[in-house]
Short mmCIF file of C-alpha atoms and ligand atoms in Angstrom, two decimals:
data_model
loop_
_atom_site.label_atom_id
_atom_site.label_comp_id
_atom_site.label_asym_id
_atom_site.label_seq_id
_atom_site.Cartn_x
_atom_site.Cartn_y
_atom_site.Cartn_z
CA UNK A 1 106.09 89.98 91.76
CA UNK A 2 108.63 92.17 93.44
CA UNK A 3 109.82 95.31 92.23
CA UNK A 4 113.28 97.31 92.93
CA UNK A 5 112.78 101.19 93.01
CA UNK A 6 116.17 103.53 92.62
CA UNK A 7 115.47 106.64 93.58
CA UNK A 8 115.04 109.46 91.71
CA UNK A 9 118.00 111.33 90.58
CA UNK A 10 117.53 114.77 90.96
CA UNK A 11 118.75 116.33 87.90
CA UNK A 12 116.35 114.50 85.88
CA UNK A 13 113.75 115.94 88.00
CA UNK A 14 112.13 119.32 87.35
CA UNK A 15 113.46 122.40 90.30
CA UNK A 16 110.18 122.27 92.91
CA UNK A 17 110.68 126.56 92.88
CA UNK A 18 110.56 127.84 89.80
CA UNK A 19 111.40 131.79 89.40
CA UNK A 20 109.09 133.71 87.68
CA UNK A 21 106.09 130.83 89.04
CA UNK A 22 104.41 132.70 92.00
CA UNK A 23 102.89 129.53 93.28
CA UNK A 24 105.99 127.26 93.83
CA UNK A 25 107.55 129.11 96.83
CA UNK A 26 104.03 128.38 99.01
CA UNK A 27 103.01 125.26 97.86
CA UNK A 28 106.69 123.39 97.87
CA UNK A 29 107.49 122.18 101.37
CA UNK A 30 110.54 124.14 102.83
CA UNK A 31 111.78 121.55 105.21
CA UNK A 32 113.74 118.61 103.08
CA UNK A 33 111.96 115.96 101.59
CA UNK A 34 112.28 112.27 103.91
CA UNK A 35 113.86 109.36 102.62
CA UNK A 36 112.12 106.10 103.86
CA UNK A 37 112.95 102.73 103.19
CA UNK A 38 110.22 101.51 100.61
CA UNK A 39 108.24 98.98 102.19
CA UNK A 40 105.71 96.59 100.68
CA UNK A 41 103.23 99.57 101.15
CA UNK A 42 104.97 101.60 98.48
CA UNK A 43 106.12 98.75 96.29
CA UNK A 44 102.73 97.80 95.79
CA UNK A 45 99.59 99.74 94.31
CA UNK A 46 96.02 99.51 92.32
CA UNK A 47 96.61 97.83 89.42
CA UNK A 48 92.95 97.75 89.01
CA UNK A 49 92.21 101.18 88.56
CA UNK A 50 90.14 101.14 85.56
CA UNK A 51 87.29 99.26 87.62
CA UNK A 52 87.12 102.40 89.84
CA UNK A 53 87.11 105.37 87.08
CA UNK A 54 85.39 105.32 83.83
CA UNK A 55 87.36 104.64 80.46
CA UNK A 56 86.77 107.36 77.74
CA UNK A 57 88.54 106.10 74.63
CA UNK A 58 90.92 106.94 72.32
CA UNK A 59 89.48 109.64 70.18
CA UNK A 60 88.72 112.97 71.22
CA UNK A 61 89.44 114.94 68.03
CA UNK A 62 85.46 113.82 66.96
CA UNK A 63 83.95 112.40 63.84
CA UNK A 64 81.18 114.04 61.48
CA UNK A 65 79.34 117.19 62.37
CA UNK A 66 81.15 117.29 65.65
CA UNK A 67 84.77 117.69 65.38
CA UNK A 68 87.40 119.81 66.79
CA UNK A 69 89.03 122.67 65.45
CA UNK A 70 92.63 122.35 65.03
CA UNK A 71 95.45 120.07 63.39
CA UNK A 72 94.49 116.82 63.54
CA UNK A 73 97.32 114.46 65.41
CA UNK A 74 97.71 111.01 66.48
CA UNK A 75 99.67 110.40 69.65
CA UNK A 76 101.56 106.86 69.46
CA UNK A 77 102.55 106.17 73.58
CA UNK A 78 104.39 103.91 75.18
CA UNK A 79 104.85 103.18 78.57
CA UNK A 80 107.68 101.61 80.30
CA UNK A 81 109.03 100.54 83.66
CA UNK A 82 112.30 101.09 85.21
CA UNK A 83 114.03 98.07 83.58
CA UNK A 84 112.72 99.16 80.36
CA UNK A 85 110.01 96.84 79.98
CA UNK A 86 106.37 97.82 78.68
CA UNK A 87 104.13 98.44 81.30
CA UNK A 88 100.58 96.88 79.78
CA UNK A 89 97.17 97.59 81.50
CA UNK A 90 98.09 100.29 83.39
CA UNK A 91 95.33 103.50 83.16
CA UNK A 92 96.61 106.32 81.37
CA UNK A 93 94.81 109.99 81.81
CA UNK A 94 95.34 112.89 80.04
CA UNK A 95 93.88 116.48 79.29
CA UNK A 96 94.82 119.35 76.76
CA UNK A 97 93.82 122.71 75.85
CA UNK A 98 91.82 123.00 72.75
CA UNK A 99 93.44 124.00 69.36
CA UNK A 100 92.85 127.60 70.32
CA UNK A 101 95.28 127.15 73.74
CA UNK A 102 91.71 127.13 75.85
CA UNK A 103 91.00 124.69 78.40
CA UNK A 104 87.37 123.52 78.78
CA UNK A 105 87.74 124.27 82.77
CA UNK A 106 85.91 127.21 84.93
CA UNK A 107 89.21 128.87 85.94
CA UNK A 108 90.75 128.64 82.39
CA UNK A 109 90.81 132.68 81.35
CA UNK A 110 88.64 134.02 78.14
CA UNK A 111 92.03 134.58 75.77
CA UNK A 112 90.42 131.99 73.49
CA UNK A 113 87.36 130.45 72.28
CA UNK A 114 86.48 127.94 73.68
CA UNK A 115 85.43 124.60 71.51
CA UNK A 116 82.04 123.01 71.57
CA UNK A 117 83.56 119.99 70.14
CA UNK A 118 86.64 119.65 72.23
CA UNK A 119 86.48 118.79 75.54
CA UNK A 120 90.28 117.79 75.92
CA UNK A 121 90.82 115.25 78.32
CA UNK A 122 90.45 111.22 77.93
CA UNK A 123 91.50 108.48 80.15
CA UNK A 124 92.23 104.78 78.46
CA UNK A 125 94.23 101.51 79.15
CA UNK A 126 97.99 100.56 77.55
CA UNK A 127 97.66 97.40 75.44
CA UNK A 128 100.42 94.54 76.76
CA UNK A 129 102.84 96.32 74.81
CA UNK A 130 102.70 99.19 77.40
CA UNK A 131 101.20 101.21 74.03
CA UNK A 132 98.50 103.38 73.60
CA UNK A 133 97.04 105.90 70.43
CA UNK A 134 94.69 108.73 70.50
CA UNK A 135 93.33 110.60 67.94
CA UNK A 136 93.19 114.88 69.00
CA UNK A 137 93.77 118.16 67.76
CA UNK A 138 97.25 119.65 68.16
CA UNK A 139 96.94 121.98 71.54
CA UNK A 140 97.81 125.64 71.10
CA UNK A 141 99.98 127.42 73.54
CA UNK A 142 98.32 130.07 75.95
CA UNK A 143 99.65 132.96 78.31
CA UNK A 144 100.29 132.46 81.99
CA UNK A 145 98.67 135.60 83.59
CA UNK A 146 101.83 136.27 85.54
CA UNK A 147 103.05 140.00 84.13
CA UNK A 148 105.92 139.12 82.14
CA UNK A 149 104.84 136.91 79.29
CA UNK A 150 104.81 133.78 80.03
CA UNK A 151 103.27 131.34 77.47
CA UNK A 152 103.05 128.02 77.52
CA UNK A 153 104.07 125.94 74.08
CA UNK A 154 101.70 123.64 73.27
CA UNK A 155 101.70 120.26 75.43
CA UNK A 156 99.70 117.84 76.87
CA UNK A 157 99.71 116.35 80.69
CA UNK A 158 99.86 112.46 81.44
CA UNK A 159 99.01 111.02 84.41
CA UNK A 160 99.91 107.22 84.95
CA UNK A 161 99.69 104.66 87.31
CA UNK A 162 102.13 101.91 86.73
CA UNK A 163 102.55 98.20 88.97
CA UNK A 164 103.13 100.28 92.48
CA UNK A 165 103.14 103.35 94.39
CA UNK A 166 105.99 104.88 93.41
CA UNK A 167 105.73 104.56 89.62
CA UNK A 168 102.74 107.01 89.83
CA UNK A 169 103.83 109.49 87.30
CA UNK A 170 101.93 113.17 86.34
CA UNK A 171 104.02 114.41 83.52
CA UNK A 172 103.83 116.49 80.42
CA UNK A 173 104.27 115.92 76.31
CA UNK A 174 106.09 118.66 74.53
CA UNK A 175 106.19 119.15 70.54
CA UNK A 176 109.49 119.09 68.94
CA UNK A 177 110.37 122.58 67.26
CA UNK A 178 108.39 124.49 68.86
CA UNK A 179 109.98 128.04 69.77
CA UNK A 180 108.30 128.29 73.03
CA UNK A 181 109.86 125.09 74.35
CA UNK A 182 113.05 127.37 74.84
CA UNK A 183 111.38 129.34 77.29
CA UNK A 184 109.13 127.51 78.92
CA UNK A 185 109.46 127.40 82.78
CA UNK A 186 108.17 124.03 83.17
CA UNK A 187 109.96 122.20 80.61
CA UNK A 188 113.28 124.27 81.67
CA UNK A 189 112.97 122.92 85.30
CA UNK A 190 114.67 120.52 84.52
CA UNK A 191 118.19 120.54 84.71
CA UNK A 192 119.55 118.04 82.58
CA UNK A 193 119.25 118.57 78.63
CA UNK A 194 118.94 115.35 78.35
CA UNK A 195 116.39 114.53 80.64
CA UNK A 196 114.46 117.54 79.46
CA UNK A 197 114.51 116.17 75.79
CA UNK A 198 112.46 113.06 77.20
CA UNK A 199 109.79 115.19 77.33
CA UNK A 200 109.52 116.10 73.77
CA UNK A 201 107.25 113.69 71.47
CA UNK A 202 108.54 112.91 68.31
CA UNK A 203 107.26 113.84 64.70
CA UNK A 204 106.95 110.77 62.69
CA UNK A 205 107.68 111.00 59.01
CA UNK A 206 104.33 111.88 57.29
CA UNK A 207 102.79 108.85 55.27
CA UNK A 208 99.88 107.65 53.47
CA UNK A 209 98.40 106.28 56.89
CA UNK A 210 96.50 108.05 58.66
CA UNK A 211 96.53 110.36 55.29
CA UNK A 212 94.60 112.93 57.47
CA UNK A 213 96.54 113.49 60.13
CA UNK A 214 100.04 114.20 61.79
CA UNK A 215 101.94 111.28 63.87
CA UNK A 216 103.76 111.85 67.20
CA UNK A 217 105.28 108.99 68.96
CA UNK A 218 106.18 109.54 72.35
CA UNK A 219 108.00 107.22 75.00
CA UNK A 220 106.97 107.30 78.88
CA UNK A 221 109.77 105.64 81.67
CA UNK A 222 108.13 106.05 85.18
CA UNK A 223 110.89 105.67 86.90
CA UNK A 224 115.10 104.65 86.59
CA UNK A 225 117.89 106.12 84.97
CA UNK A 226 116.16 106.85 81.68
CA UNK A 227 112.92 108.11 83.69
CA UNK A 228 110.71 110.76 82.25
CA UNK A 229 110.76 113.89 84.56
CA UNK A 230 107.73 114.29 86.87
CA UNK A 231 105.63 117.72 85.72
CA UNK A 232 103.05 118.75 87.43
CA UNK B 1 96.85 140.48 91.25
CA UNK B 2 98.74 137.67 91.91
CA UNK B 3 96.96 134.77 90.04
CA UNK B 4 95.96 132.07 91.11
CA UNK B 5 97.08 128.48 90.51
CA UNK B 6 94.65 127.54 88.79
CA UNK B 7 94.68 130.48 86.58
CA UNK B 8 98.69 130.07 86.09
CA UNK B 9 98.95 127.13 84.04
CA UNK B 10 95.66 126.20 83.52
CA UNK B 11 93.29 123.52 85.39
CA UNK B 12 94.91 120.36 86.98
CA UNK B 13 92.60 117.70 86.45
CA UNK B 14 89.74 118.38 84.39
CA UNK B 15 86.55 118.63 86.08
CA UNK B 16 84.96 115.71 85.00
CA UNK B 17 87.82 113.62 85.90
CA UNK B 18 87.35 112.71 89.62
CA UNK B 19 84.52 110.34 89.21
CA UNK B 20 81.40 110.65 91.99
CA UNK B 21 82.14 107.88 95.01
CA UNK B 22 85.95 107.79 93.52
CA UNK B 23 86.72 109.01 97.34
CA UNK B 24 84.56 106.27 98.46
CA UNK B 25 86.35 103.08 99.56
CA UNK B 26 83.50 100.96 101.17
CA UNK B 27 81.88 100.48 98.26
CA UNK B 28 83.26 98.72 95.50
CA UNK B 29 81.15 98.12 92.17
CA UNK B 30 78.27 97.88 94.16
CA UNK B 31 79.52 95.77 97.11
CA UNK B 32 80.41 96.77 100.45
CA UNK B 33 84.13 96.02 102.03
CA UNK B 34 84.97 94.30 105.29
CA UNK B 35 85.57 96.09 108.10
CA UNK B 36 85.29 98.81 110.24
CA UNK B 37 84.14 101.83 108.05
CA UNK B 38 85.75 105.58 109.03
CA UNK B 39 85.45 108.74 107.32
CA UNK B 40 89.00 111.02 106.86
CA UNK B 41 88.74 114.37 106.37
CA UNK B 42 91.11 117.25 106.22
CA UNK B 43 91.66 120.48 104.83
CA UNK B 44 94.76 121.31 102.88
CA UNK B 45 96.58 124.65 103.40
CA UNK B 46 99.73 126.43 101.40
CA UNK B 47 102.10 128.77 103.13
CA UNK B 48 100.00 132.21 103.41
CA UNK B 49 97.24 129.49 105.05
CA UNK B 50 95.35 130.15 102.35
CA UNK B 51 93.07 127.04 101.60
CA UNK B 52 93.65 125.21 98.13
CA UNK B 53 90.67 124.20 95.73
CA UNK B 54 90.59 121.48 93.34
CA UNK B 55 94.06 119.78 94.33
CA UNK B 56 93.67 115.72 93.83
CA UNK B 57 94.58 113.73 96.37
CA UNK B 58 94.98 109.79 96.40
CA UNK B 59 95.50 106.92 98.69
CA UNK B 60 96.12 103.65 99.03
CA UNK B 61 96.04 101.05 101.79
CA UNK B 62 95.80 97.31 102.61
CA UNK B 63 92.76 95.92 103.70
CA UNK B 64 91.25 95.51 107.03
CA UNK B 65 93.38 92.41 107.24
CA UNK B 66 96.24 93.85 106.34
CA UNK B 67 96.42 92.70 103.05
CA UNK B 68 97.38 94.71 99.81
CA UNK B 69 95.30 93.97 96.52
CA UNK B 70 98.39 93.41 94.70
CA UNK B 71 100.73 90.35 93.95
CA UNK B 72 103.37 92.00 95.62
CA UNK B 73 101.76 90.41 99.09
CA UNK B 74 101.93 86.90 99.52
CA UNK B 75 98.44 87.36 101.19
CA UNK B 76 96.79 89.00 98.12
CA UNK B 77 94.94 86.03 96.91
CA UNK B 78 92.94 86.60 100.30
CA UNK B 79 92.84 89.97 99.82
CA UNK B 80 89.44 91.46 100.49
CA UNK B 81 87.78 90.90 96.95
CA UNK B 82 85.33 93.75 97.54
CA UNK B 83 88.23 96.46 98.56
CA UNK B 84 90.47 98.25 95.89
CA UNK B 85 92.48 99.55 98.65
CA UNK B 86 92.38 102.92 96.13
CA UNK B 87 90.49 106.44 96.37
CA UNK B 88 90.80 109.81 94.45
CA UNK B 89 89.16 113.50 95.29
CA UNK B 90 89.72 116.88 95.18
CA UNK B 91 89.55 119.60 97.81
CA UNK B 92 86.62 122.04 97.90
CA UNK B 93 86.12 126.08 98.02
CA UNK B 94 87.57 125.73 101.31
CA UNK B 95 90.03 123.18 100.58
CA UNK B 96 88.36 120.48 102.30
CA UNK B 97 88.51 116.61 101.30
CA UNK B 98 87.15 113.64 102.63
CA UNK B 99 87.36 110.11 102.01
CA UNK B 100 85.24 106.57 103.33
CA UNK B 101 87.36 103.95 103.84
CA UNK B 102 87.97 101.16 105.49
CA UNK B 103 90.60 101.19 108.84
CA UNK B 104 93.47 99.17 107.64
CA UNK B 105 95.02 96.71 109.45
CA UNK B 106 99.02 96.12 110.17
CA UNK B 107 101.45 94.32 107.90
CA UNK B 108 104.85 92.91 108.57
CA UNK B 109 106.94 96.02 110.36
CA UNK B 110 104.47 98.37 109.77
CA UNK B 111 101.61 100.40 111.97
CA UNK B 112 98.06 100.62 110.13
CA UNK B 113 98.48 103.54 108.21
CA UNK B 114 97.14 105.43 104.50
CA UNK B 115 99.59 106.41 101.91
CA UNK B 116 98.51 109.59 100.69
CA UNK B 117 99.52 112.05 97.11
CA UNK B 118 99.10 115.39 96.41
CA UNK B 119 98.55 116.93 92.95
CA UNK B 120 97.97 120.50 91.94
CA UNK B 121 98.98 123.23 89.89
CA UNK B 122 102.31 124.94 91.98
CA UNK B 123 103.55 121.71 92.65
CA UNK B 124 106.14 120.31 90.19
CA UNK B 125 106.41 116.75 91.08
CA UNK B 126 103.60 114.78 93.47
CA UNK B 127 103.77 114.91 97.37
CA UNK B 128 103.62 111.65 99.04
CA UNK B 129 102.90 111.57 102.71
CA UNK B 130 101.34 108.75 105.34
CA UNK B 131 98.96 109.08 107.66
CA UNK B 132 98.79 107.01 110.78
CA UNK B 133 96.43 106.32 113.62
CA UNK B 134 98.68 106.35 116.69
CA UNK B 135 101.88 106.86 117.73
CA UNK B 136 102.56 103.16 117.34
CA UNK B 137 105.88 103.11 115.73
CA UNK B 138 107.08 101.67 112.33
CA UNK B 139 109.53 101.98 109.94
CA UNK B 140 108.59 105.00 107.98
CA UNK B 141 107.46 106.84 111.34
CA UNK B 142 111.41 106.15 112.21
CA UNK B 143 112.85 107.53 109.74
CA UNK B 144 110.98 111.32 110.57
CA UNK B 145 112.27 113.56 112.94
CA UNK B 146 111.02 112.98 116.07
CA UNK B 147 109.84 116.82 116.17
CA UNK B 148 107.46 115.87 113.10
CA UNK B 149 105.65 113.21 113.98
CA UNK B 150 102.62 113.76 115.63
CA UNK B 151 101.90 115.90 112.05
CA UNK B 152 101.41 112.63 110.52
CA UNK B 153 99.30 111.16 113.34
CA UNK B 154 95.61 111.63 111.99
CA UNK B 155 93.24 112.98 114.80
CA UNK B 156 89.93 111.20 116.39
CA UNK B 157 86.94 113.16 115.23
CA UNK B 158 83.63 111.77 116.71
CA UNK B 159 82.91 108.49 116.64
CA UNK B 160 84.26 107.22 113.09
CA UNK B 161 86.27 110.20 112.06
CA UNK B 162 89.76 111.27 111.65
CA UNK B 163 91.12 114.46 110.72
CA UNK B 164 94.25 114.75 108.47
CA UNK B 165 95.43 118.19 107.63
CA UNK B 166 97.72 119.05 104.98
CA UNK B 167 100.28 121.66 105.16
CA UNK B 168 102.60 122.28 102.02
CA UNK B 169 104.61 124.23 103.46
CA UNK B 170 105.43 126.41 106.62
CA UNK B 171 104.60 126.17 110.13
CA UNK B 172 103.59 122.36 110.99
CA UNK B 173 104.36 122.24 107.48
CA UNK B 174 103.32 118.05 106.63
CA UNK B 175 106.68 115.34 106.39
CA UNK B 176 106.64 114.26 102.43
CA UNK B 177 108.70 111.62 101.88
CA UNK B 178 111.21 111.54 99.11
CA UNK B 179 110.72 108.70 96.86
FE1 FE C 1 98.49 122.88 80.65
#
């Protein structure tokens, strides 16, 4: 098993300072980034992940007396690899605010309620179609506390594994149509429209299954000429 | 008030999400690796030198034989069967980590060294940087200025400790490697 790596082309990627985000400028090195030529070491990785960290499932909307507040959604994933092809096994995390645009984290700021019934992250395992589903509530934006009005549209981070080193992938899912996508400082880091539209899931035609909730399908490349941007 | 990171777009990985003895490489469902055991610890800094809490970090490594866990080495399939070769933890109030591993041993063209990642709120795409153990050159050492090196050289702390700091940026500000 050998794998070819291109590197990253940096349109596709998001800008590392972002104007108007106080924290780039200190925490985004200054001096230019090295290129090395990838060795075994980086064309290999854990492919085994999932024995190390604990699985949590596919459903973290709830059932019964304990579910969350906020439109229900199904997000249909699938991972690829730089040639395209589905990358199956691989550990897939993610986390979300709650319907209200609260995360269930200490630092998260009292702008919203927080949700007994929502904790808002899960981690599972693509199928061998590189696929995955979960069952949530749509995430609702929430202000940056910079002083200008900054609010974030409603998305949801990934963070992925892949076969080797350097297909590890932290990203985030956008929702079509939203009006805060325009504006978002995140999203807009990246400089090619195209690349940037990667990162928006797409709306699948309502139907009679699930009849309870909304579908979003939603492609992840970790790395090549299609790639989705990196967004930390 | 400048906010911060944390506060600016929300958590990085939830709280829950670095898993107890996830930063603990010895020990692997239950079973202890081979090899010499050492303890790395560093604390990671951003520009102002202020100290960053909760940023995940990652590594990977080979073996004590050498050997990655992954079919990509035609040694895997004597790969230690009781090392992952993988770790995960986050910093602390004063932006401290530490992981147990095992010392890893050379490969083909390469010094023993630990590929480490950064994640956190601030930065848009990962950091990757190595550590190594001595000056011993390879071919990722080679390709960083000369002036830089020693930052990526980890340093002896008593008897089975290193110490690998982190800078993001600024004076002795780490080498990340773009890839
Ligand atoms: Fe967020």
């Amino acid at each position: 098993m050998k794998t070819v790596i291109d590197p990253r082309d940096e349109r596709t990627q998001p800008a590392r300072i972002v104007p108007g985000y106080p924290q780039t400028p200190l925490r985004n090195p200054r001096e230019p980034l090295i290129r090395r030529p990838p060795t075994l070491s980086e064309l290999s990785g854990p492919l085994e992940v999932a024995r190390r960290v604990r699985v949590l499932g596919g459903d973290i909307a709830g059932q019964g007396e304990k579910q969350a507040i906020g439109q229900l959604i199904h997000l249909r994933v699938r991972v690829l690899d730089e040639d395209g092809a589905p990358v199956g096994g691989t550990v897939v995390e993610m986390w979300q605010a709650n319907g209200a645009g609260r995360y269930i984290h200490p630092n998260d700021d009292d702008h919203a309620p927080p949700d007994p019934n929502f904790y808002g992250a899960a981690r599972l395992v693509t199928d061998e179609n590189g696929q995955f589903e979960l069952r949530t509530v749509k995430p609702g934006a929430y202000p940056v506390p910079t002083r200008d009005g900054w609010w974030r549209p409603p998305h949801v981070h990934f963070s992925l594994f892949g076969k080797v080193w350097l297909s590890r992938l932290v990203t985030q899912m956008y929702f079509p149509g939203e009006p805060l996508n325009a504006q978002d400082r995140i999203l807009n880091a990246v400089p090619d429209t195209v690349a940037r539209e990667r990162l928006v899931a797409q709306l699948v035609p309502p139907s009679a299954q699930p009849h309870n909730a909304l579908v979003y399908e939603h492609r992840i490349v970790l790395r090549g000429r299609t790639a989705t941007p990196e967004q930390s | 008030m400048i906010p911060t990171g944390e506060a600016t777009i929300g958590p990085f990985f939830p709280p829950r999400y670095v898993d107890a003895g996830a930063n603990d490489l010895t020990l692997f469902e239950g079973r202890k690796a081979k090899g010499e055991a050492i303890e790395i610890r560093g604390r990671v800094l951003q520009e102002d030198g202020a100290a960053l809490e909760n940023l995940v970090l990652e590594i990977w490594q080979t073996d004590a034989k050498g050997i990655y866990r992954h079919p990509a080495d035609p040694r895997h399939a004597q790969a230690d069967a009781d090392f992952l070769g993988w770790g995960r933890t986050v910093t602390d109030a004063g932006g401290e980590y530490v992981f147990r591993t095992i010392r890893p041993g050379a490969t083909e063209g390469r010094a023993p060294h630990i590929n480490f990642m950064v994640m956190y709120s601030g930065l848009m795409r990962i950091l990757k940087t190595t550590m190594y153990f001595t000056h011993e050159m390879d071919v990722v050492l080679s390709a960083v200025p000369v002036s830089r090196r020693e930052l990526l050289i980890a340093k002896k702390q008593g008897p089975d400790g290193y110490r690998f700091d982190i800078r993001l940026r600024g004076e002795n500000e780490t080498p990340f490697f773009d890839d």
